[in-house]
Structures are given as C-alpha cells and as structure tokens.
CSV table of C-alpha atoms and ligand atoms in Angstrom, one decimal:
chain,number,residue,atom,x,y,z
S,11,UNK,CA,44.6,75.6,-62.9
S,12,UNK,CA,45.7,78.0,-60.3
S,13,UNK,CA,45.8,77.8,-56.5
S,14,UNK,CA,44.0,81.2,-56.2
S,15,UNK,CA,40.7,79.9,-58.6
S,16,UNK,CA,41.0,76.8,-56.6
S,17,UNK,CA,41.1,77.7,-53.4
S,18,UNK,CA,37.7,79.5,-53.7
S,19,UNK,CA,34.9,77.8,-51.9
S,20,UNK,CA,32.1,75.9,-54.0
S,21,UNK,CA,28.7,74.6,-53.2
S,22,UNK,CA,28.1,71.7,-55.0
S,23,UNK,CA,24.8,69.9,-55.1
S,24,UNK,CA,25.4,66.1,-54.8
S,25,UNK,CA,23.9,64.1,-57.7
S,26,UNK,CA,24.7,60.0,-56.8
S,27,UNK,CA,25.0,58.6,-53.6
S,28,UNK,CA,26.8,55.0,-54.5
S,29,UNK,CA,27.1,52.6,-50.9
S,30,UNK,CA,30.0,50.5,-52.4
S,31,UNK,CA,30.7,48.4,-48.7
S,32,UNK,CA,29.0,48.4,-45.2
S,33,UNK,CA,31.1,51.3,-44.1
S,34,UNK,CA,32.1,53.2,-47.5
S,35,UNK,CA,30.1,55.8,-49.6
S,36,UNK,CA,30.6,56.9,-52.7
S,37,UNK,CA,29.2,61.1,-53.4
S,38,UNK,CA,29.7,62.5,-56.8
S,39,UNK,CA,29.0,65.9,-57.4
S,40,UNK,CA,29.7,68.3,-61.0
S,41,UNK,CA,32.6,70.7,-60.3
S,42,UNK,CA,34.3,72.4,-63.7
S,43,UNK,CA,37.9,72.4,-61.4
S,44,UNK,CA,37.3,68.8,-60.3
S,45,UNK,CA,36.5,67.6,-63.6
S,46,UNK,CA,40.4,69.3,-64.9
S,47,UNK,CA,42.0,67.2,-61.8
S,48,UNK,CA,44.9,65.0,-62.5
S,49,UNK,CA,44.4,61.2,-60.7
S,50,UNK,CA,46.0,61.6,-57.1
S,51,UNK,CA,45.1,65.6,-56.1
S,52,UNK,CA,42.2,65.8,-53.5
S,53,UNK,CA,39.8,67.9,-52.5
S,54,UNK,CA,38.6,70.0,-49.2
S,55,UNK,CA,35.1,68.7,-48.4
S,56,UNK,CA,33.2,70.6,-45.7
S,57,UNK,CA,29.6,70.2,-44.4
S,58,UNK,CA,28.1,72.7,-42.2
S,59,UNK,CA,28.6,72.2,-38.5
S,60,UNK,CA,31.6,69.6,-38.8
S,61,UNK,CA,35.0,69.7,-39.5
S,62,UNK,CA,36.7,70.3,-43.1
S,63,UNK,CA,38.4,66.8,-44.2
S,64,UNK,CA,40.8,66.1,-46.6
S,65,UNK,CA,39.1,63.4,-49.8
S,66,UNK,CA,41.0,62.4,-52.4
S,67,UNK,CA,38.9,62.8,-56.3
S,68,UNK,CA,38.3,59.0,-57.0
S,69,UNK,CA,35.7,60.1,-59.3
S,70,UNK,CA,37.3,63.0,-62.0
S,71,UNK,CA,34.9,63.8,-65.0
S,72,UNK,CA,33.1,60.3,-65.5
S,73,UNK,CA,30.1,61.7,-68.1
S,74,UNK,CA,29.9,64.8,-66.4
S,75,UNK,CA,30.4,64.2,-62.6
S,76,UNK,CA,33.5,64.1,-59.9
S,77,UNK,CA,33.5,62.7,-56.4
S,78,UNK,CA,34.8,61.0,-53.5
S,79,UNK,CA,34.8,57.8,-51.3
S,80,UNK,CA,34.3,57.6,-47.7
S,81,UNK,CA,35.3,55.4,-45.2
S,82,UNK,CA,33.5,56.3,-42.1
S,83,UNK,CA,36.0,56.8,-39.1
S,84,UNK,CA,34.8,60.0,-37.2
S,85,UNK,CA,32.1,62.6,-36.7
S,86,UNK,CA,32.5,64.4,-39.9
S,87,UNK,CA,32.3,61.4,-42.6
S,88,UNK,CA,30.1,59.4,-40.7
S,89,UNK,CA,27.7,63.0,-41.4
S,90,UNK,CA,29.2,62.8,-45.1
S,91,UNK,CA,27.3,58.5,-45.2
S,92,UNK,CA,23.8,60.5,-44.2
S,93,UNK,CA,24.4,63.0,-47.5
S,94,UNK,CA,21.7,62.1,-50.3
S,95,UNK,CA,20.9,63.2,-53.6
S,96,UNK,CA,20.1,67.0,-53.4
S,97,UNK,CA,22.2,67.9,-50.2
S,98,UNK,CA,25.1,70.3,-50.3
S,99,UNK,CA,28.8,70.1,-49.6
S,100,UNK,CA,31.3,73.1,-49.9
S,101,UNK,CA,33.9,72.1,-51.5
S,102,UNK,CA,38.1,73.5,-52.4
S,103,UNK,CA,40.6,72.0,-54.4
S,104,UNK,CA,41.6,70.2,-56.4
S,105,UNK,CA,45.0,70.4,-54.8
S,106,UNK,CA,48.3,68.9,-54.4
S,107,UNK,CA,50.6,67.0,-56.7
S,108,UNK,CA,48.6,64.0,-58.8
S,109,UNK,CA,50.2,60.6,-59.8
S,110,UNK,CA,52.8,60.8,-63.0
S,111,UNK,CA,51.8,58.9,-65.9
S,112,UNK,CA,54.9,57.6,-67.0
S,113,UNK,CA,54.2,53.7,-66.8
S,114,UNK,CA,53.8,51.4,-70.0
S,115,UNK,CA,53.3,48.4,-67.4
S,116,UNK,CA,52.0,49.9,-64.4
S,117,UNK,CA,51.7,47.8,-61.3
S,118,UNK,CA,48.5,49.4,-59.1
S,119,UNK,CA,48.8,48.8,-55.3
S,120,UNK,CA,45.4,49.6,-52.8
S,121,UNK,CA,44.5,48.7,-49.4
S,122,UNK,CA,40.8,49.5,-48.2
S,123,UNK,CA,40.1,53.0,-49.1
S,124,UNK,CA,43.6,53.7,-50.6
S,125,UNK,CA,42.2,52.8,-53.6
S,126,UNK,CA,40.1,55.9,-54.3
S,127,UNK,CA,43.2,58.3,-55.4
S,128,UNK,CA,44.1,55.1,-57.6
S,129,UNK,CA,40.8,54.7,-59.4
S,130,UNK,CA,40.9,57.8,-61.6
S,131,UNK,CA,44.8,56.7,-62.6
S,132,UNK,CA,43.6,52.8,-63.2
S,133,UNK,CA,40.7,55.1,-66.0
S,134,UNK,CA,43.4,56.8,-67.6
S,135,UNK,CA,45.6,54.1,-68.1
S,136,UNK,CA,42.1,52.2,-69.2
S,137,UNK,CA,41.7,55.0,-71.7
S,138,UNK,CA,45.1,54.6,-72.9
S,139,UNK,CA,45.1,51.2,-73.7
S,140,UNK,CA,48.0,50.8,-70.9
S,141,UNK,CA,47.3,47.0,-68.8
S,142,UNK,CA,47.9,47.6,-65.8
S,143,UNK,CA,47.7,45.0,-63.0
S,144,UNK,CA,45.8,46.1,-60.1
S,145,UNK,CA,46.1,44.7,-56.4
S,146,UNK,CA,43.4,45.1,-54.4
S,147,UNK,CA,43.2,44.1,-50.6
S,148,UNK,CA,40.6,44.4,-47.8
S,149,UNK,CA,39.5,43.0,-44.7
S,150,UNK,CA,36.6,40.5,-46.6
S,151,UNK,CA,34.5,40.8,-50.0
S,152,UNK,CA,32.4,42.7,-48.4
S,153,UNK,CA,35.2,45.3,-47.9
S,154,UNK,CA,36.4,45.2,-51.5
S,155,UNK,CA,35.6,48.4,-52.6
S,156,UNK,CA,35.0,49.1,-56.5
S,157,UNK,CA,35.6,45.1,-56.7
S,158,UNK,CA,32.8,44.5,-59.4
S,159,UNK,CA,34.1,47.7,-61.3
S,160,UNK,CA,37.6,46.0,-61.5
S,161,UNK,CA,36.2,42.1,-62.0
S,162,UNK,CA,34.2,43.6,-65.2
S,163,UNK,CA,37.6,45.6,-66.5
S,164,UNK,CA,39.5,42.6,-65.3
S,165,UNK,CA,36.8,40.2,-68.2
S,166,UNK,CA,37.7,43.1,-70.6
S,167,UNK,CA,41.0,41.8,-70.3
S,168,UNK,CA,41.9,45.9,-69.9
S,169,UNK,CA,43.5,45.2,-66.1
S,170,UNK,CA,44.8,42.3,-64.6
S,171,UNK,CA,42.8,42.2,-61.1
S,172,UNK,CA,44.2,40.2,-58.1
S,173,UNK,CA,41.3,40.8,-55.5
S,174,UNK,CA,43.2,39.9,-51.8
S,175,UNK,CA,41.2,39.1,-48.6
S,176,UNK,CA,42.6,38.4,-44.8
S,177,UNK,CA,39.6,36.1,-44.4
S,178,UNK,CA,40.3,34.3,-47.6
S,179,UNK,CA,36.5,34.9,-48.8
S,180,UNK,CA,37.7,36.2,-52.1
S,181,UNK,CA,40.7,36.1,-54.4
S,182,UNK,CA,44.1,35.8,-52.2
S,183,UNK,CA,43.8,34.7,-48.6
S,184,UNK,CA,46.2,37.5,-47.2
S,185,UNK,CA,47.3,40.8,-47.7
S,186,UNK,CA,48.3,42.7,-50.9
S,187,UNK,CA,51.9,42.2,-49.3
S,188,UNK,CA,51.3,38.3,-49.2
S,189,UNK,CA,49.7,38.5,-53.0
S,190,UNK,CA,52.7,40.4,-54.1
S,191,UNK,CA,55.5,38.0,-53.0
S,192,UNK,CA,54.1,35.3,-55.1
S,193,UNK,CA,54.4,37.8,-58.6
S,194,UNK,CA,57.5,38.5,-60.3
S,195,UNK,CA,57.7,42.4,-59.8
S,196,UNK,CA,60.2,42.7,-62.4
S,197,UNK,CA,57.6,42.5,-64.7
S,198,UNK,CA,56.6,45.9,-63.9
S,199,UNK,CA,58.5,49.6,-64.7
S,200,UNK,CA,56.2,51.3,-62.0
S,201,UNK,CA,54.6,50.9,-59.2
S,202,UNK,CA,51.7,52.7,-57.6
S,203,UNK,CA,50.8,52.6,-54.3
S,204,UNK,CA,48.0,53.9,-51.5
S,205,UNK,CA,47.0,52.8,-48.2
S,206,UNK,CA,47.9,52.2,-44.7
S,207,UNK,CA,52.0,53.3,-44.0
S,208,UNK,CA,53.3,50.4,-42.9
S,209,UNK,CA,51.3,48.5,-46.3
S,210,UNK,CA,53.0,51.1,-48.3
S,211,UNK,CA,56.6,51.2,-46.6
S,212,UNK,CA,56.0,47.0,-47.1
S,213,UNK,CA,55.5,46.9,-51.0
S,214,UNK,CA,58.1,50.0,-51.2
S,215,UNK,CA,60.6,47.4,-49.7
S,216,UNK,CA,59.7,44.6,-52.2
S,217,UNK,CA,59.4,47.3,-55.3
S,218,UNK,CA,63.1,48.1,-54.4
S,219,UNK,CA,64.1,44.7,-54.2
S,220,UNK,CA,62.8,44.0,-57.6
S,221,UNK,CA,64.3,47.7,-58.6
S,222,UNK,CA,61.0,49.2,-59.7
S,223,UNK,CA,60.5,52.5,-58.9
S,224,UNK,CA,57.2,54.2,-58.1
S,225,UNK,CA,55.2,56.6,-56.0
S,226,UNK,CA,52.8,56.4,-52.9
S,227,UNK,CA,49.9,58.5,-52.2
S,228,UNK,CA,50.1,59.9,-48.7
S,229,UNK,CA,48.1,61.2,-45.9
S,230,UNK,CA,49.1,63.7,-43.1
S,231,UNK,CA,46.8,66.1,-40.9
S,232,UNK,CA,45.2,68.4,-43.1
S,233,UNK,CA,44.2,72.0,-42.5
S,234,UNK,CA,44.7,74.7,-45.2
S,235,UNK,CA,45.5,72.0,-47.9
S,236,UNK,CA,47.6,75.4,-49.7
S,237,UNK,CA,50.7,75.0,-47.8
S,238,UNK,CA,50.9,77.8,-45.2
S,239,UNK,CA,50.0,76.4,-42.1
S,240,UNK,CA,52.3,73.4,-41.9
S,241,UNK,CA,50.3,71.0,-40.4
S,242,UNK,CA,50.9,68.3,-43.0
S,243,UNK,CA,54.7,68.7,-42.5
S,244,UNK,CA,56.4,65.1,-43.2
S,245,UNK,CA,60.3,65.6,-43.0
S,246,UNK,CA,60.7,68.5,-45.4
S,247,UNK,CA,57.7,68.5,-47.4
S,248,UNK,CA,54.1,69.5,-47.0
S,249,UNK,CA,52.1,67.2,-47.9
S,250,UNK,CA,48.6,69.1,-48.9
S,251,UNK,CA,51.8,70.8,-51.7
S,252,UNK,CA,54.4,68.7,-52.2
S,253,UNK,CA,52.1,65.5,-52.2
S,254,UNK,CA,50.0,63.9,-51.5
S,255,UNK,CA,51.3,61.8,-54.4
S,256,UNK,CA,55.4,61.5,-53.8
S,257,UNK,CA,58.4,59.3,-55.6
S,258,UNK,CA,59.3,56.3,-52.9
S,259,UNK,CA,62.7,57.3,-53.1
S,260,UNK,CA,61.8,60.5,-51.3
S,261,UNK,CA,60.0,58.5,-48.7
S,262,UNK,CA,62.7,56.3,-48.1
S,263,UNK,CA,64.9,59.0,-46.7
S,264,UNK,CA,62.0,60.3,-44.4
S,265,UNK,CA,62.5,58.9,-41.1
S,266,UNK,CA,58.8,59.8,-40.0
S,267,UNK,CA,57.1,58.1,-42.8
S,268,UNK,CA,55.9,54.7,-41.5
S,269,UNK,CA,56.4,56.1,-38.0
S,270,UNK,CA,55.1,59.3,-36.5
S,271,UNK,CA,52.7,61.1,-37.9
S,272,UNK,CA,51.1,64.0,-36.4
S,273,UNK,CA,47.7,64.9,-34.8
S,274,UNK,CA,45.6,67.9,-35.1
S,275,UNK,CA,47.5,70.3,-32.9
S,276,UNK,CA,51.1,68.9,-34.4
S,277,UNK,CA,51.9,66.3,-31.3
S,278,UNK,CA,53.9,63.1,-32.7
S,279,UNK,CA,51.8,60.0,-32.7
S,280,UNK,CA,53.0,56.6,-33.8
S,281,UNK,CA,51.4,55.2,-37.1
S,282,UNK,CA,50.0,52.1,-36.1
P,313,FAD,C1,45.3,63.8,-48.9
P,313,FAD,C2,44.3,62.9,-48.1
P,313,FAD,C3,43.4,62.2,-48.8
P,313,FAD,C4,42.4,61.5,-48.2
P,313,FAD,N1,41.5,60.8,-48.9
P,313,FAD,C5,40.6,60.0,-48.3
P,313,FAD,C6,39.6,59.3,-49.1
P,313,FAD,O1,39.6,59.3,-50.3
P,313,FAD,N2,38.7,58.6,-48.4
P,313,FAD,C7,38.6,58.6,-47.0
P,313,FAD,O2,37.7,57.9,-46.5
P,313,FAD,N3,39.5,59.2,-46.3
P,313,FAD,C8,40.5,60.0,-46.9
P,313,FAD,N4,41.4,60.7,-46.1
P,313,FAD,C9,41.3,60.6,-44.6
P,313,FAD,C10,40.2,61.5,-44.2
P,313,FAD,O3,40.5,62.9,-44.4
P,313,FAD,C11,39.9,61.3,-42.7
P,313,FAD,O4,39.4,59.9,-42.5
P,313,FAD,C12,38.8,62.2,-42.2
P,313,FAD,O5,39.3,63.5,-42.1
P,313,FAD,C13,38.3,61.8,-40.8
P,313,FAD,O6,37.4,62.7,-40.3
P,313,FAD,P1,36.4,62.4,-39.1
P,313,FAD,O7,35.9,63.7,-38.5
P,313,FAD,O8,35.3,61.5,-39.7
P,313,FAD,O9,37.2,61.5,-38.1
P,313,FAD,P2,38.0,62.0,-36.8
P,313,FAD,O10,37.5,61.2,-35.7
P,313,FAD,O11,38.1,63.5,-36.7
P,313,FAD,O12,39.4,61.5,-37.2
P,313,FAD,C14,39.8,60.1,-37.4
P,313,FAD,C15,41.2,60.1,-38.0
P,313,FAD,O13,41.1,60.7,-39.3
P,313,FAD,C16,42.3,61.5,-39.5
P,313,FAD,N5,41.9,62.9,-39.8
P,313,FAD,C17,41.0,63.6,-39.2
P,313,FAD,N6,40.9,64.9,-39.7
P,313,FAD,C18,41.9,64.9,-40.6
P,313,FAD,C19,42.4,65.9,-41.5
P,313,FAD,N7,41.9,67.2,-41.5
P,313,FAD,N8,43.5,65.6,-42.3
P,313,FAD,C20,44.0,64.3,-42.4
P,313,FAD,N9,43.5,63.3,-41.6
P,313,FAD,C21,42.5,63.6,-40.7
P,313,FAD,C22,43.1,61.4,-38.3
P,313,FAD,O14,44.1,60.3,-38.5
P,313,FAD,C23,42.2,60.9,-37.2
P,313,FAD,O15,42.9,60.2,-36.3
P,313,FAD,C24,42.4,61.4,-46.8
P,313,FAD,C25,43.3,62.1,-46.0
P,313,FAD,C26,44.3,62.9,-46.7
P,313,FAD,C27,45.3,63.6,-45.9
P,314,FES,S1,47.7,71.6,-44.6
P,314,FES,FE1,48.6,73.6,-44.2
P,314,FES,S2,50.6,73.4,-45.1
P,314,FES,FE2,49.6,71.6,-45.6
C-alpha cells in the first residue's frame, strides 16, 4: 500500500451502526485500503462541518466491512454517535506502523477504548490458533467494550479473558494494573498494550520487571497523519509515521511519554 493511494480522500457509506456501551459506537463501513490494514494503523475520519479525527481500524475486513469505535469526548465524535446506516464519512488512511506479530503467547493489555487498535490483532492471533490472554479494564460492565465478543472467544477456549472493573461489578475489582500483579507475566514472550499513558507506562514497568518485551499503541495530536506537519512529534518520532504502534523500549527513553503531551497548536500539556 502506498502513502500516495492512501492518502486520497474516500467517501464511504456507513453500513452497521453497533452501540457497544452508553458512550461508545461502533461504525463499519467497506473500504478496499481498510480492508489491507495491518491491526494497529488508523484511519483519518472526517464529517462535514467538524474537525478531522484520528480512529484507529478496530474493525479490518470482518466479511466484507472495516470500521471504528468511538468514545464520545468532543464536538466531532459526539457528531460521529448521531451517524446511521446510510450516512457518509470521508475517510484517509490506513496509516502509520501496525502491531508486529511476532508473539506465540501474547499477553493483550486494553483500557476503555484502547482496546479498538487491539481487536483486529486479538482476530489474527484467533485465526492463527495463537491463545492469547486478553486484559480488559473499564470503569463498570457497562463500560466493557467488546466484552461479550471476548466472553464467547473466552468459552471457545481461543483467549483467556480477564474482564477488570473499578466498581467490582464484573470480573476483577480494580484496574488492569491491579489484575496484572496477581499473574505470573513470565508466562508471556509479548506484551501488547493500549490506553491511557500512565496505564501503559504502569504495565510497561511490570512487563520489564518480568523481562517481557512488547509494544504500546499511542496517541498524539493528529493533523496530517503523513508526517509533514509535526504535530504528533513525541521525542524524535512522529507518531501518525513512526507509530502509532511503538517497541516499549523506545518509549522508555522518551521523557514526554507519560508526561506532556501536546495540544492542537503544539503547547505542552500534562497527561493526566
Ligand atoms: C492514532 C490515534 C488513534 C485513535 N483511536 C481512537 C479510537 O479508536 N477511538 C476513539 O474514541 N478515539 C481514538 N483516538 C482519539 C480521538 O482522535 C479523539 O478522541 C478525537 O479526536 C476527539 O475529537 P472531538 O472533537 O470529539 O473532541 P475534542 O473536544 O476536540 O478533543 C477532546 C480530546 O481529544 C483529543 N483530540 C482531539 N483532536 C485530536 C486529534 N486530531 N488527534 C489526536 N487527539 C485529538 C485531545 O486530547 C483533546 O483534548 C485516537 C487518537 C489517535 C492519535
Ligand atoms: S500529524 Fe503531521 S506529522 Fe504527524
């Protein structure tokens, strides 16, 4: 796939509309690029009159159709929850570097909506016959997203799910960090992580102390998603290019990651 074919602007008529919690939507389209991507690239998603976001695919190719999930935080994807069945979204991408696939026992790390990058890498390691485990945290049951998806793979016996909740109403009362102090993480050759920093500089720390290595799926201010403008800058690389998927021993010698990040006219803001 080149950057060039990519980069062109699509319109794409959106075929499911799936409400997977109180706040998250699900919108799958049929894209020929999308359906290529490799688990962890993402896409530009713009809707007339708002702002073009960043999405990662968590939907590549499943009978036909691609999409995204969105958590509704702002103007633009709380526009994207209204979308329906028949509506339009422009669409570019897929870009950016995609999760490698190296694991034979993959250990699969997602808070709240960090999970969407990681759902099209738990398929492929379904497809393979790879178990991986998968940790899963939210806020409540109600905030689990894809949680029925993973309790039916989990009865398959082709994943090990460990659903975690703050409130306790499902699975682990706590957070994945909590669920993950209580495993041996030496039974794993890989990790794979997404969600907030501080979650992912947390299970980086206890993946190092167990001396697995892995990779964490991203997130920095978005604009061209190609790599010119620079607005994704964190340390040396550019995230939209060099990520959004990067090795955690690249991280660990950032000294933003986990701390600043920057908003949409480059000033330094903490990461909370
Ligand atoms: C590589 C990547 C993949 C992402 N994948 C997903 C996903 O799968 N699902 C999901 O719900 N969200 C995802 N996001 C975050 C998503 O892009 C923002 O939540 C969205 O842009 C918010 O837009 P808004 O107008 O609704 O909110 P706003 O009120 O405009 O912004 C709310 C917050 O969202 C972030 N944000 C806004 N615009 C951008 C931008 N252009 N680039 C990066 N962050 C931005 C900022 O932190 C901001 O403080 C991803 C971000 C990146 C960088
Ligand atoms: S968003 Fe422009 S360089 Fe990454």
């Amino acid at each position: 796939m080149s950057y060039v074919q990519n980069n062109a602007r699509r319109v794409v008529r959106i075929d499911q509309v799936v409400r997977e919690t109180p706040t998250v939507t699900s919108i799958l389209f049929r894209d020929s690029l999308c359906a290529c991507a490799s688990p962890g690239q993402f896409v530009m998603v713009w809707l007339l009159g708002y702002e073009e976001v960043p999405m990662s695919l968590a939907f590549i190719n499943e009978e036909g159709l691609s999409g995204i999930t969105v958590r509704e935080v702002g103007d633009t994807t709380r526009a994207m929850r209204q979308l329906r069945v028949g509506d339009r979204i422009v669409i570019r991408g897929p870009f950016g570097r995609g999760f490698s696939l190296r694991s034979k026992k993959p250990l699969i790390v997602g808070g709240g909506t960090g999970i969407a990058p990681l759902r099209p890498l738990i398929r492929r390691f379904v497809t393979r016959r790879t178990r991986c485990t998968v940790v899963l945290g939210g806020a409540s049951s109600q905030e689990l997203i894809y949680h029925r998806w993973l309790q039916q793979l989990n009865r398959r016996r082709a994943v090990r799910y460990v659903a975690c909740t703050e409130d306790g109403s499902v699975g682990v009362k706590g957070t994945v960090v909590d669920a993950l102090r209580d495993m041996d993480l030496k039974n794993f050759d890989y990790l794979y992580v997404c969600g907030p920093e501080k979650m992912i500089a947390a299970v980086a720390d206890l993946a190092q102390e167990a001396g697995v290595p892995g990779e964490a799926s991203v997130e920095r201010y978005i604009k061209c998603g190609v790599g010119i403008c620079g607005s994704c800058q964190l340390g040396w690389l550019r995230v939209c290019r060099d990520g959004p998927v990067v090795p955690l021993r690249i991280l660990r010698r950032i000294n933003e990651f986990a701390r600043i990040r920057r908003d949409d006219i480059g000033r330094p803001i903490p990461v909370e």
